[in-house]
mmCIF file of C-alpha atoms in Angstrom:
data_model
loop_
_atom_site.group_PDB
_atom_site.id
_atom_site.type_symbol
_atom_site.label_atom_id
_atom_site.label_comp_id
_atom_site.label_asym_id
_atom_site.label_seq_id
_atom_site.Cartn_x
_atom_site.Cartn_y
_atom_site.Cartn_z
ATOM 1 C CA MET I 1 22.593 -49.011 35.126
ATOM 2 C CA ASN I 2 21.405 -47.982 32.451
ATOM 3 C CA GLU I 3 23.086 -44.989 29.623
ATOM 4 C CA PRO I 4 21.165 -41.985 28.774
ATOM 5 C CA CYS I 5 19.137 -41.922 25.901
ATOM 6 C CA SER I 6 21.097 -39.398 23.825
ATOM 7 C CA MET I 7 24.621 -42.065 24.076
ATOM 8 C CA THR I 8 22.768 -45.212 23.437
ATOM 9 C CA LEU I 9 21.172 -46.737 20.014
ATOM 10 C CA THR I 10 20.456 -50.573 22.515
ATOM 11 C CA ASN I 11 17.472 -49.189 24.400
ATOM 12 C CA PRO I 12 13.945 -50.069 22.014
ATOM 13 C CA LEU I 13 12.669 -47.409 24.360
ATOM 14 C CA CYS I 14 14.834 -45.406 23.340
ATOM 15 C CA GLU I 15 15.106 -45.879 19.407
ATOM 16 C CA LEU I 16 11.096 -45.609 19.506
ATOM 17 C CA ALA I 17 11.566 -42.169 18.807
ATOM 18 C CA ARG I 18 13.578 -43.250 15.183
ATOM 19 C CA PHE I 19 10.207 -43.982 14.274
ATOM 20 C CA GLY I 20 8.457 -41.199 15.452
ATOM 21 C CA GLN I 21 6.780 -42.283 18.536
ATOM 22 C CA SER I 22 6.477 -41.251 21.892
ATOM 23 C CA PRO I 23 6.356 -43.702 25.226
ATOM 24 C CA TRP I 24 4.559 -42.645 27.284
ATOM 25 C CA LEU I 25 4.356 -44.203 30.592
ATOM 26 C CA ASP I 26 0.337 -45.103 32.180
ATOM 27 C CA PHE I 27 1.148 -44.809 35.508
ATOM 28 C CA ILE I 28 1.785 -41.900 38.352
ATOM 29 C CA GLN I 29 2.838 -42.262 42.084
ATOM 30 C CA ARG I 30 4.206 -39.847 44.519
ATOM 31 C CA SER I 31 7.121 -41.224 45.837
ATOM 32 C CA PHE I 32 7.642 -42.609 42.446
ATOM 33 C CA THR I 33 8.383 -39.376 41.347
ATOM 34 C CA GLU I 34 9.832 -37.910 44.322
ATOM 35 C CA ASN I 35 12.727 -40.612 44.958
ATOM 36 C CA GLY I 36 14.273 -39.523 40.870
ATOM 37 C CA SER I 37 12.639 -42.973 39.055
ATOM 38 C CA LEU I 38 10.385 -40.621 36.696
ATOM 39 C CA LYS I 39 12.982 -38.599 35.965
ATOM 40 C CA ARG I 40 15.168 -41.721 35.313
ATOM 41 C CA LEU I 41 12.874 -42.816 32.532
ATOM 42 C CA VAL I 42 12.857 -39.718 31.042
ATOM 43 C CA ASP I 43 16.754 -39.456 31.353
ATOM 44 C CA GLN I 44 17.668 -43.360 30.369
ATOM 45 C CA ASP I 45 14.814 -44.290 28.442
ATOM 46 C CA GLY I 46 13.336 -41.350 26.547
ATOM 47 C CA LEU I 47 10.053 -41.557 28.783
ATOM 48 C CA LYS I 48 7.672 -38.679 27.254
ATOM 49 C CA GLY I 49 4.593 -38.167 28.935
ATOM 50 C CA VAL I 50 2.456 -39.862 31.940
ATOM 51 C CA THR I 51 -0.996 -40.762 31.890
ATOM 52 C CA SER I 52 -3.262 -41.715 34.811
ATOM 53 C CA ASN I 53 -6.805 -42.485 35.432
ATOM 54 C CA PRO I 54 -9.068 -43.383 38.687
ATOM 55 C CA ALA I 55 -7.755 -47.356 38.861
ATOM 56 C CA ILE I 56 -3.566 -45.874 38.871
ATOM 57 C CA PHE I 57 -4.971 -43.086 41.380
ATOM 58 C CA GLN I 58 -6.851 -46.358 43.871
ATOM 59 C CA LYS I 59 -3.976 -47.822 44.231
ATOM 60 C CA ALA I 60 -2.099 -45.065 44.515
ATOM 61 C CA ILE I 61 -3.803 -42.928 46.806
ATOM 62 C CA GLY I 62 -6.735 -45.052 48.406
ATOM 63 C CA GLN I 63 -4.506 -48.244 49.826
ATOM 64 C CA GLY I 64 -1.079 -48.414 51.928
ATOM 65 C CA SER I 65 0.274 -45.492 53.881
ATOM 66 C CA GLU I 66 2.085 -43.468 51.739
ATOM 67 C CA TYR I 67 -0.014 -41.006 52.114
ATOM 68 C CA ASP I 68 -0.752 -40.577 55.028
ATOM 69 C CA ALA I 69 1.590 -38.070 56.572
ATOM 70 C CA ARG I 70 0.590 -35.336 54.040
ATOM 71 C CA ILE I 71 -3.192 -36.284 54.621
ATOM 72 C CA ARG I 72 -2.809 -35.878 58.744
ATOM 73 C CA GLN I 73 -0.712 -32.570 57.261
ATOM 74 C CA VAL I 74 -4.297 -31.566 55.182
ATOM 75 C CA LEU I 75 -6.779 -32.568 58.241
ATOM 76 C CA ALA I 76 -4.897 -30.428 60.163
ATOM 77 C CA GLU I 77 -5.160 -27.249 58.339
ATOM 78 C CA ARG I 78 -8.643 -27.361 57.531
ATOM 79 C CA THR I 79 -12.072 -29.431 57.091
ATOM 80 C CA VAL I 80 -12.139 -31.720 53.543
ATOM 81 C CA ASP I 81 -14.176 -34.203 52.360
ATOM 82 C CA ALA I 82 -12.982 -37.031 50.741
ATOM 83 C CA ALA I 83 -13.386 -35.709 47.337
ATOM 84 C CA ALA I 84 -12.189 -32.107 48.359
ATOM 85 C CA LEU I 85 -8.554 -33.844 49.684
ATOM 86 C CA TYR I 86 -8.365 -36.278 46.483
ATOM 87 C CA GLU I 87 -8.385 -33.004 44.401
ATOM 88 C CA ILE I 88 -5.617 -31.783 46.574
ATOM 89 C CA LEU I 89 -3.553 -34.945 46.422
ATOM 90 C CA ALA I 90 -4.141 -35.951 43.391
ATOM 91 C CA VAL I 91 -3.298 -32.412 41.682
ATOM 92 C CA GLU I 92 -0.272 -31.994 43.702
ATOM 93 C CA ASP I 93 0.664 -35.134 41.992
ATOM 94 C CA ILE I 94 0.191 -34.624 38.418
ATOM 95 C CA LYS I 95 1.774 -30.872 38.972
ATOM 96 C CA ALA I 96 4.926 -32.744 40.234
ATOM 97 C CA ALA I 97 5.317 -35.215 37.479
ATOM 98 C CA ALA I 98 4.757 -32.231 35.544
ATOM 99 C CA ARG I 99 7.601 -29.801 36.976
ATOM 100 C CA VAL I 100 9.839 -33.347 36.109
ATOM 101 C CA LEU I 101 8.442 -33.701 32.564
ATOM 102 C CA TYR I 102 8.578 -29.767 32.191
ATOM 103 C CA PRO I 103 11.950 -30.013 30.233
ATOM 104 C CA VAL I 104 10.844 -32.779 27.394
ATOM 105 C CA TYR I 105 8.256 -30.099 26.968
ATOM 106 C CA GLU I 106 10.037 -27.416 25.837
ATOM 107 C CA ALA I 107 13.010 -29.039 24.171
ATOM 108 C CA SER I 108 9.842 -31.215 22.164
ATOM 109 C CA ARG I 109 8.525 -28.005 21.176
ATOM 110 C CA HIS I 110 5.144 -29.114 23.429
ATOM 111 C CA ILE I 111 4.454 -32.278 21.094
ATOM 112 C CA ASP I 112 5.453 -34.302 24.530
ATOM 113 C CA GLY I 113 5.853 -33.821 28.316
ATOM 114 C CA TYR I 114 2.104 -34.195 28.802
ATOM 115 C CA VAL I 115 0.317 -35.458 31.998
ATOM 116 C CA SER I 116 -2.819 -36.563 31.697
ATOM 117 C CA LEU I 117 -5.270 -35.362 34.459
ATOM 118 C CA GLY I 118 -9.161 -36.957 34.121
ATOM 119 C CA VAL I 119 -12.331 -35.044 35.122
ATOM 120 C CA SER I 120 -14.654 -37.397 36.982
ATOM 121 C CA PRO I 121 -16.335 -40.803 35.473
ATOM 122 C CA HIS I 122 -19.455 -39.795 36.660
ATOM 123 C CA LEU I 123 -19.154 -37.158 33.819
ATOM 124 C CA ALA I 124 -19.120 -39.412 31.074
ATOM 125 C CA HIS I 125 -23.094 -37.486 29.477
ATOM 126 C CA ASP I 126 -22.408 -34.792 30.792
ATOM 127 C CA ALA I 127 -21.367 -32.278 28.192
ATOM 128 C CA ILE I 128 -21.870 -28.547 30.806
ATOM 129 C CA GLY I 129 -20.091 -30.756 33.750
ATOM 130 C CA THR I 130 -17.569 -32.319 32.193
ATOM 131 C CA LEU I 131 -16.575 -28.962 30.611
ATOM 132 C CA ALA I 132 -16.766 -27.036 34.027
ATOM 133 C CA GLU I 133 -14.768 -29.472 35.360
ATOM 134 C CA ALA I 134 -12.201 -29.681 32.548
ATOM 135 C CA ARG I 135 -11.896 -25.243 33.008
ATOM 136 C CA HIS I 136 -11.864 -25.935 37.069
ATOM 137 C CA LEU I 137 -9.219 -28.643 37.122
ATOM 138 C CA TRP I 138 -7.251 -26.808 33.854
ATOM 139 C CA LYS I 139 -6.860 -24.010 36.254
ATOM 140 C CA ARG I 140 -5.973 -25.884 39.349
ATOM 141 C CA VAL I 141 -3.150 -27.348 38.047
ATOM 142 C CA ASP I 142 -1.683 -24.538 35.950
ATOM 143 C CA ALA I 143 0.977 -26.046 34.125
ATOM 144 C CA PRO I 144 1.496 -25.299 30.474
ATOM 145 C CA ASN I 145 2.034 -29.287 29.845
ATOM 146 C CA LEU I 146 -0.802 -30.539 31.752
ATOM 147 C CA MET I 147 -3.786 -32.323 29.548
ATOM 148 C CA ILE I 148 -7.339 -32.683 30.491
ATOM 149 C CA LYS I 149 -8.443 -36.175 29.753
ATOM 150 C CA ILE I 150 -11.945 -36.404 29.048
ATOM 151 C CA PRO I 151 -14.104 -39.960 27.969
ATOM 152 C CA GLY I 152 -14.222 -40.457 24.482
ATOM 153 C CA THR I 153 -18.695 -40.468 24.834
ATOM 154 C CA GLU I 154 -21.094 -38.460 22.593
ATOM 155 C CA ALA I 155 -20.839 -35.748 25.322
ATOM 156 C CA GLY I 156 -17.746 -36.358 25.961
ATOM 157 C CA GLY I 157 -17.307 -35.159 22.416
ATOM 158 C CA GLU I 158 -18.642 -32.036 22.764
ATOM 159 C CA ALA I 159 -16.345 -30.429 25.791
ATOM 160 C CA VAL I 160 -13.599 -31.783 23.833
ATOM 161 C CA ARG I 161 -14.439 -29.321 20.852
ATOM 162 C CA THR I 162 -15.445 -26.527 23.255
ATOM 163 C CA ALA I 163 -12.175 -27.205 25.455
ATOM 164 C CA ILE I 164 -9.732 -26.848 22.290
ATOM 165 C CA ALA I 165 -11.386 -23.777 21.671
ATOM 166 C CA ASP I 166 -10.762 -22.234 25.486
ATOM 167 C CA GLY I 167 -6.833 -23.815 24.348
ATOM 168 C CA MET I 168 -6.833 -26.505 26.765
ATOM 169 C CA ASN I 169 -5.106 -29.597 26.062
ATOM 170 C CA VAL I 170 -7.234 -32.580 25.724
ATOM 171 C CA ASN I 171 -6.789 -36.163 25.900
ATOM 172 C CA VAL I 172 -9.693 -38.107 24.544
ATOM 173 C CA THR I 173 -9.638 -41.773 26.811
ATOM 174 C CA LEU I 174 -11.895 -44.538 25.797
ATOM 175 C CA LEU I 175 -11.984 -44.631 22.164
ATOM 176 C CA PHE I 176 -12.286 -48.200 20.968
ATOM 177 C CA SER I 177 -13.875 -47.666 17.296
ATOM 178 C CA LEU I 178 -13.344 -46.602 14.239
ATOM 179 C CA GLU I 179 -16.847 -44.269 14.085
ATOM 180 C CA ALA I 180 -16.245 -42.789 17.565
ATOM 181 C CA TYR I 181 -12.696 -41.981 16.598
ATOM 182 C CA LYS I 182 -13.433 -40.469 14.064
ATOM 183 C CA LYS I 183 -15.998 -38.108 16.290
ATOM 184 C CA VAL I 184 -13.058 -37.523 17.996
ATOM 185 C CA LEU I 185 -10.769 -35.938 15.683
ATOM 186 C CA ASP I 186 -13.503 -34.324 13.914
ATOM 187 C CA ALA I 187 -14.628 -32.280 17.814
ATOM 188 C CA TYR I 188 -10.561 -31.875 18.039
ATOM 189 C CA MET I 189 -10.388 -30.054 13.972
ATOM 190 C CA ALA I 190 -14.162 -27.807 14.869
ATOM 191 C CA GLY I 191 -12.454 -26.791 18.338
ATOM 192 C CA LEU I 192 -9.196 -25.217 16.421
ATOM 193 C CA GLU I 193 -12.151 -24.340 13.655
ATOM 194 C CA ALA I 194 -13.828 -22.385 15.870
ATOM 195 C CA ARG I 195 -10.650 -20.850 18.472
ATOM 196 C CA HIS I 196 -9.339 -19.873 14.747
ATOM 197 C CA ALA I 197 -12.493 -17.833 14.112
ATOM 198 C CA GLN I 198 -12.802 -16.016 17.778
ATOM 199 C CA GLY I 199 -8.812 -14.640 16.452
ATOM 200 C CA LEU I 200 -6.962 -16.491 19.260
ATOM 201 C CA PRO I 201 -3.905 -18.794 18.375
ATOM 202 C CA VAL I 202 -3.821 -22.757 17.208
ATOM 203 C CA SER I 203 -0.657 -23.234 17.747
ATOM 204 C CA GLY I 204 0.965 -24.231 21.250
ATOM 205 C CA ILE I 205 -3.035 -26.638 21.939
ATOM 206 C CA ALA I 206 -1.774 -30.760 21.744
ATOM 207 C CA SER I 207 -4.318 -33.433 21.859
ATOM 208 C CA VAL I 208 -4.229 -37.151 21.830
ATOM 209 C CA ALA I 209 -6.605 -39.519 20.753
ATOM 210 C CA SER I 210 -6.501 -42.953 23.725
ATOM 211 C CA PHE I 211 -7.116 -45.671 21.339
ATOM 212 C CA PHE I 212 -7.511 -49.093 23.197
ATOM 213 C CA VAL I 213 -6.265 -52.183 22.253
ATOM 214 C CA SER I 214 -5.886 -55.795 23.979
ATOM 215 C CA ARG I 215 -8.975 -55.395 25.137
ATOM 216 C CA ILE I 216 -10.801 -55.716 22.716
ATOM 217 C CA ASP I 217 -8.488 -59.232 21.642
ATOM 218 C CA ALA I 218 -9.417 -60.062 25.168
ATOM 219 C CA ARG I 219 -13.509 -60.165 24.082
ATOM 220 C CA ILE I 220 -12.909 -60.807 20.764
ATOM 221 C CA ASP I 221 -10.548 -64.270 21.569
ATOM 222 C CA ALA I 222 -13.092 -65.120 24.332
ATOM 223 C CA SER I 223 -15.946 -65.625 21.549
ATOM 224 C CA ILE I 224 -13.462 -67.321 18.580
ATOM 225 C CA ASP I 225 -12.880 -69.948 22.078
ATOM 226 C CA ALA I 226 -16.528 -70.820 22.876
ATOM 227 C CA ARG I 227 -17.111 -71.179 19.274
ATOM 228 C CA VAL I 228 -14.229 -72.885 18.505
ATOM 229 C CA ALA I 229 -14.980 -75.633 21.703
ATOM 230 C CA ALA I 230 -18.886 -75.915 20.513
ATOM 231 C CA ALA I 231 -17.010 -77.278 17.227
ATOM 232 C CA ASP I 232 -18.123 -74.177 14.411
ATOM 233 C CA PRO I 233 -17.120 -75.248 11.111
ATOM 234 C CA ASP I 234 -15.616 -71.910 11.020
ATOM 235 C CA ALA I 235 -12.924 -72.952 13.286
ATOM 236 C CA ARG I 236 -10.071 -72.588 11.624
ATOM 237 C CA VAL I 237 -10.784 -69.222 10.706
ATOM 238 C CA LEU I 238 -11.589 -68.521 13.715
ATOM 239 C CA GLU I 239 -8.997 -69.428 15.165
ATOM 240 C CA ASN I 240 -6.524 -67.631 12.473
ATOM 241 C CA LEU I 241 -8.224 -64.102 13.756
ATOM 242 C CA ARG I 242 -7.088 -64.939 17.185
ATOM 243 C CA GLY I 243 -4.472 -61.962 18.544
ATOM 244 C CA LYS I 244 -5.262 -59.657 15.501
ATOM 245 C CA VAL I 245 -8.351 -58.347 14.873
ATOM 246 C CA ALA I 246 -7.524 -55.482 17.937
ATOM 247 C CA ILE I 247 -3.981 -54.410 15.897
ATOM 248 C CA ALA I 248 -5.647 -54.553 12.536
ATOM 249 C CA ASN I 249 -8.365 -51.703 14.206
ATOM 250 C CA ALA I 250 -6.154 -49.753 15.220
ATOM 251 C CA ARG I 251 -3.561 -49.948 12.473
ATOM 252 C CA MET I 252 -7.237 -48.789 10.187
ATOM 253 C CA ALA I 253 -7.542 -45.910 12.535
ATOM 254 C CA TYR I 254 -4.305 -44.652 11.674
ATOM 255 C CA GLN I 255 -5.015 -45.042 8.153
ATOM 256 C CA TYR I 256 -7.649 -42.459 8.808
ATOM 257 C CA TRP I 257 -5.470 -40.435 10.798
ATOM 258 C CA ARG I 258 -2.889 -39.911 7.736
ATOM 259 C CA GLU I 259 -6.353 -39.239 5.784
ATOM 260 C CA VAL I 260 -7.229 -37.112 7.333
ATOM 261 C CA THR I 261 -3.683 -34.879 8.338
ATOM 262 C CA GLN I 262 -3.670 -35.053 3.932
ATOM 263 C CA GLY I 263 -6.641 -33.007 3.141
ATOM 264 C CA ALA I 264 -7.475 -30.156 2.528
ATOM 265 C CA ARG I 265 -9.083 -29.368 6.561
ATOM 266 C CA TRP I 266 -6.517 -29.832 7.926
ATOM 267 C CA ARG I 267 -3.317 -28.301 5.714
ATOM 268 C CA LYS I 268 -5.784 -25.383 6.195
ATOM 269 C CA LEU I 269 -5.209 -25.247 10.237
ATOM 270 C CA ALA I 270 -1.317 -26.830 9.976
ATOM 271 C CA ALA I 271 -0.925 -23.406 7.776
ATOM 272 C CA LEU I 272 -2.290 -21.603 10.573
ATOM 273 C CA GLY I 273 0.449 -23.252 13.241
ATOM 274 C CA ALA I 274 -2.113 -26.448 14.502
ATOM 275 C CA GLN I 275 -0.238 -30.034 16.044
ATOM 276 C CA PRO I 276 -2.107 -32.647 14.695
ATOM 277 C CA GLN I 277 -3.501 -34.702 17.056
ATOM 278 C CA ARG I 278 -1.909 -37.857 17.957
ATOM 279 C CA LEU I 279 -3.120 -41.506 18.402
ATOM 280 C CA LEU I 280 -2.251 -42.902 21.729
ATOM 281 C CA TRP I 281 -2.221 -46.476 22.102
ATOM 282 C CA ALA I 282 -4.236 -47.819 25.395
ATOM 283 C CA SER I 283 -3.938 -50.196 26.958
ATOM 284 C CA THR I 284 -1.474 -52.288 25.496
ATOM 285 C CA GLY I 285 -0.607 -54.736 28.138
ATOM 286 C CA THR I 286 -1.010 -57.926 27.393
ATOM 287 C CA LYS I 287 -3.799 -60.042 28.913
ATOM 288 C CA ASP I 288 -3.673 -62.857 27.164
ATOM 289 C CA PRO I 289 -0.221 -64.999 28.263
ATOM 290 C CA ALA I 290 -0.361 -67.119 24.888
ATOM 291 C CA TYR I 291 0.917 -63.655 23.834
ATOM 292 C CA SER I 292 4.132 -61.862 23.376
ATOM 293 C CA ASP I 293 4.338 -59.805 27.113
ATOM 294 C CA VAL I 294 5.633 -56.997 24.242
ATOM 295 C CA LEU I 295 3.235 -57.480 21.347
ATOM 296 C CA TYR I 296 0.811 -54.557 21.434
ATOM 297 C CA VAL I 297 4.568 -51.919 21.919
ATOM 298 C CA ASP I 298 6.116 -54.181 18.922
ATOM 299 C CA ALA I 299 3.203 -54.327 16.597
ATOM 300 C CA LEU I 300 1.492 -50.732 16.719
ATOM 301 C CA ILE I 301 5.269 -48.398 16.280
ATOM 302 C CA GLY I 302 4.810 -45.507 13.592
ATOM 303 C CA PRO I 303 5.115 -42.060 13.223
ATOM 304 C CA GLU I 304 3.358 -38.980 15.053
ATOM 305 C CA THR I 305 2.031 -41.911 17.779
ATOM 306 C CA VAL I 306 2.190 -42.368 21.186
ATOM 307 C CA ASN I 307 2.310 -45.315 22.934
ATOM 308 C CA THR I 308 1.133 -45.163 27.381
ATOM 309 C CA ILE I 309 2.594 -48.823 28.726
ATOM 310 C CA PRO I 310 2.484 -49.907 31.920
ATOM 311 C CA PRO I 311 4.788 -50.377 34.225
ATOM 312 C CA SER I 312 5.648 -53.679 33.497
ATOM 313 C CA THR I 313 5.541 -53.731 29.731
ATOM 314 C CA PHE I 314 7.592 -51.118 29.539
ATOM 315 C CA ALA I 315 10.016 -52.822 31.583
ATOM 316 C CA ALA I 316 9.386 -55.861 29.121
ATOM 317 C CA PHE I 317 9.911 -53.553 26.292
ATOM 318 C CA ARG I 318 12.982 -52.176 27.170
ATOM 319 C CA ASP I 319 14.757 -55.969 27.792
ATOM 320 C CA HIS I 320 13.537 -57.335 24.488
ATOM 321 C CA GLY I 321 11.295 -54.710 22.311
ATOM 322 C CA THR I 322 11.559 -55.296 18.618
ATOM 323 C CA VAL I 323 11.548 -51.466 16.481
ATOM 324 C CA ALA I 324 10.784 -51.265 13.179
ATOM 325 C CA PRO I 325 8.070 -49.211 11.626
ATOM 326 C CA THR I 326 5.560 -51.763 12.381
ATOM 327 C CA LEU I 327 2.101 -49.452 11.581
ATOM 328 C CA THR I 328 1.903 -48.981 8.409
ATOM 329 C CA GLN I 329 3.144 -52.770 7.584
ATOM 330 C CA ASP I 330 0.932 -55.288 5.758
ATOM 331 C CA VAL I 331 -2.509 -52.522 5.934
ATOM 332 C CA PRO I 332 -4.302 -54.189 3.274
ATOM 333 C CA GLY I 333 -4.048 -57.607 5.913
ATOM 334 C CA ALA I 334 -5.336 -55.461 8.884
ATOM 335 C CA ALA I 335 -8.026 -54.662 6.332
ATOM 336 C CA ARG I 336 -8.770 -58.815 5.324
ATOM 337 C CA VAL I 337 -8.402 -59.480 9.287
ATOM 338 C CA LEU I 338 -11.584 -56.272 10.048
ATOM 339 C CA HIS I 339 -13.124 -57.918 7.026
ATOM 340 C CA GLU I 340 -13.282 -61.397 8.177
ATOM 341 C CA ALA I 341 -14.502 -60.714 11.918
ATOM 342 C CA ASP I 342 -17.345 -58.929 10.352
ATOM 343 C CA ARG I 343 -18.472 -62.170 8.030
ATOM 344 C CA LEU I 344 -17.516 -64.463 10.777
ATOM 345 C CA GLY I 345 -19.796 -61.812 13.211
ATOM 346 C CA LEU I 346 -17.732 -61.453 16.080
ATOM 347 C CA ASP I 347 -19.629 -58.151 16.124
ATOM 348 C CA LEU I 348 -16.637 -55.950 16.853
ATOM 349 C CA ALA I 349 -18.818 -53.044 16.927
ATOM 350 C CA GLY I 350 -21.002 -54.741 19.776
ATOM 351 C CA VAL I 351 -17.769 -55.472 21.577
ATOM 352 C CA THR I 352 -16.287 -51.952 21.138
ATOM 353 C CA GLU I 353 -19.795 -50.510 22.598
ATOM 354 C CA ALA I 354 -19.929 -52.864 25.448
ATOM 355 C CA LEU I 355 -16.347 -52.403 26.162
ATOM 356 C CA LEU I 356 -16.961 -48.312 26.336
ATOM 357 C CA HIS I 357 -19.568 -48.919 28.863
ATOM 358 C CA GLU I 358 -17.457 -51.660 30.455
ATOM 359 C CA GLY I 359 -14.457 -48.904 31.011
ATOM 360 C CA LEU I 360 -16.336 -46.394 32.352
ATOM 361 C CA GLY I 361 -18.499 -48.537 34.855
ATOM 362 C CA ALA I 362 -14.804 -49.868 35.820
ATOM 363 C CA PHE I 363 -13.591 -46.197 36.529
ATOM 364 C CA GLU I 364 -16.454 -45.295 38.475
ATOM 365 C CA GLU I 365 -15.962 -48.225 40.841
ATOM 366 C CA ALA I 366 -12.755 -47.616 40.659
ATOM 367 C CA PHE I 367 -13.478 -43.318 41.656
ATOM 368 C CA HIS I 368 -15.945 -44.946 44.077
ATOM 369 C CA ALA I 369 -13.309 -47.407 45.907
ATOM 370 C CA LEU I 370 -10.913 -43.881 46.202
ATOM 371 C CA ARG I 371 -13.254 -42.292 47.422
ATOM 372 C CA ASP I 372 -14.647 -44.752 50.361
ATOM 373 C CA SER I 373 -10.335 -45.111 50.760
ATOM 374 C CA ILE I 374 -10.150 -41.779 52.147
ATOM 375 C CA SER I 375 -12.999 -40.645 54.093
ATOM 376 C CA THR I 376 -11.704 -44.337 55.837
ATOM 377 C CA LYS I 377 -8.820 -42.011 56.189
ATOM 378 C CA ILE I 378 -10.251 -38.979 56.959
ATOM 379 C CA SER I 379 -11.634 -40.828 59.752
ATOM 380 C CA SER I 380 -8.612 -42.805 61.580
ATOM 381 C CA LEU I 381 -6.423 -40.130 60.644
ATOM 382 C CA LYS I 382 -8.302 -36.496 61.479
ATOM 383 C CA PRO I 383 -7.055 -34.849 64.996
ATOM 384 C CA HIS I 384 -8.712 -35.995 67.703
#
């Protein structure tokens, strides 16, 4: 049995705190919270937050029978459709996880201890609809350590600005490109400025910008492999870029964050008590078996950042992760990687745009599958 985080320096997950990074878990499930597993990760591994998405809820609620007893109970009390039942179950799960993480929220002075719940992926290009659902979910969960998850589309950015001005905590998700991230960071600051202009406090509001990593390498590496197989004259240089573009992209995003948080605009907000919007590394499970299974944790450790880690990668990093201040290592090298990728026509801009659309599509698909699963359960479990 692992010792508590405060009593050991042998657990790499615990050691992340020494370098200012917070490990979050990209997973939620009712039994995981109820049986004490979530609390054990908090106590023994220094876990500081939880993220969810439609695919995670689809696996948790839509598959198996774990939620059937609760579904029967709800159906015995009222008539609900699939959408309403999903919301009941998801809100219950988020509230339960938020209770487990509340001591972290308090101990960290509201920097960590958050649980994320997303608006419907169908609203990704609807700023008004996104904001309305964000406000609805914020009231439904009614927990100070909730983060509303909003996709980083153009419309999402508009909703983020107003949600922050409203005083909500926001997790901006599906960020792949530096340009998209710049807009999101601006939206966060604009929201704080709008709130201050209304005479409202800007302290105590938290936000993360979820910057996706491994999916970029999966796409770029496939392009490299195809060109190498076709005997591209630049094959050797291309091969040297395998597994490097996503990390370089993330490191340059962090450099931009550092520049902004050292600037006059941010210093003015910080003086009013505002928290910086932290970069959160997402999609950090390794997809290529040729790479280390902890590559996207090892390589992105730095101050005032979060890494939301899938369960298998979380366990792997606990076992053999290497903790060092890697995020700021060889920044000129990261810039050179991106320059070479551009020179060689790897089209990072096109890849990140495609990945945003595919990510939204995947979440919509998971949301549809979840609704369908719940509809089937309603039919089979409702009292006759």
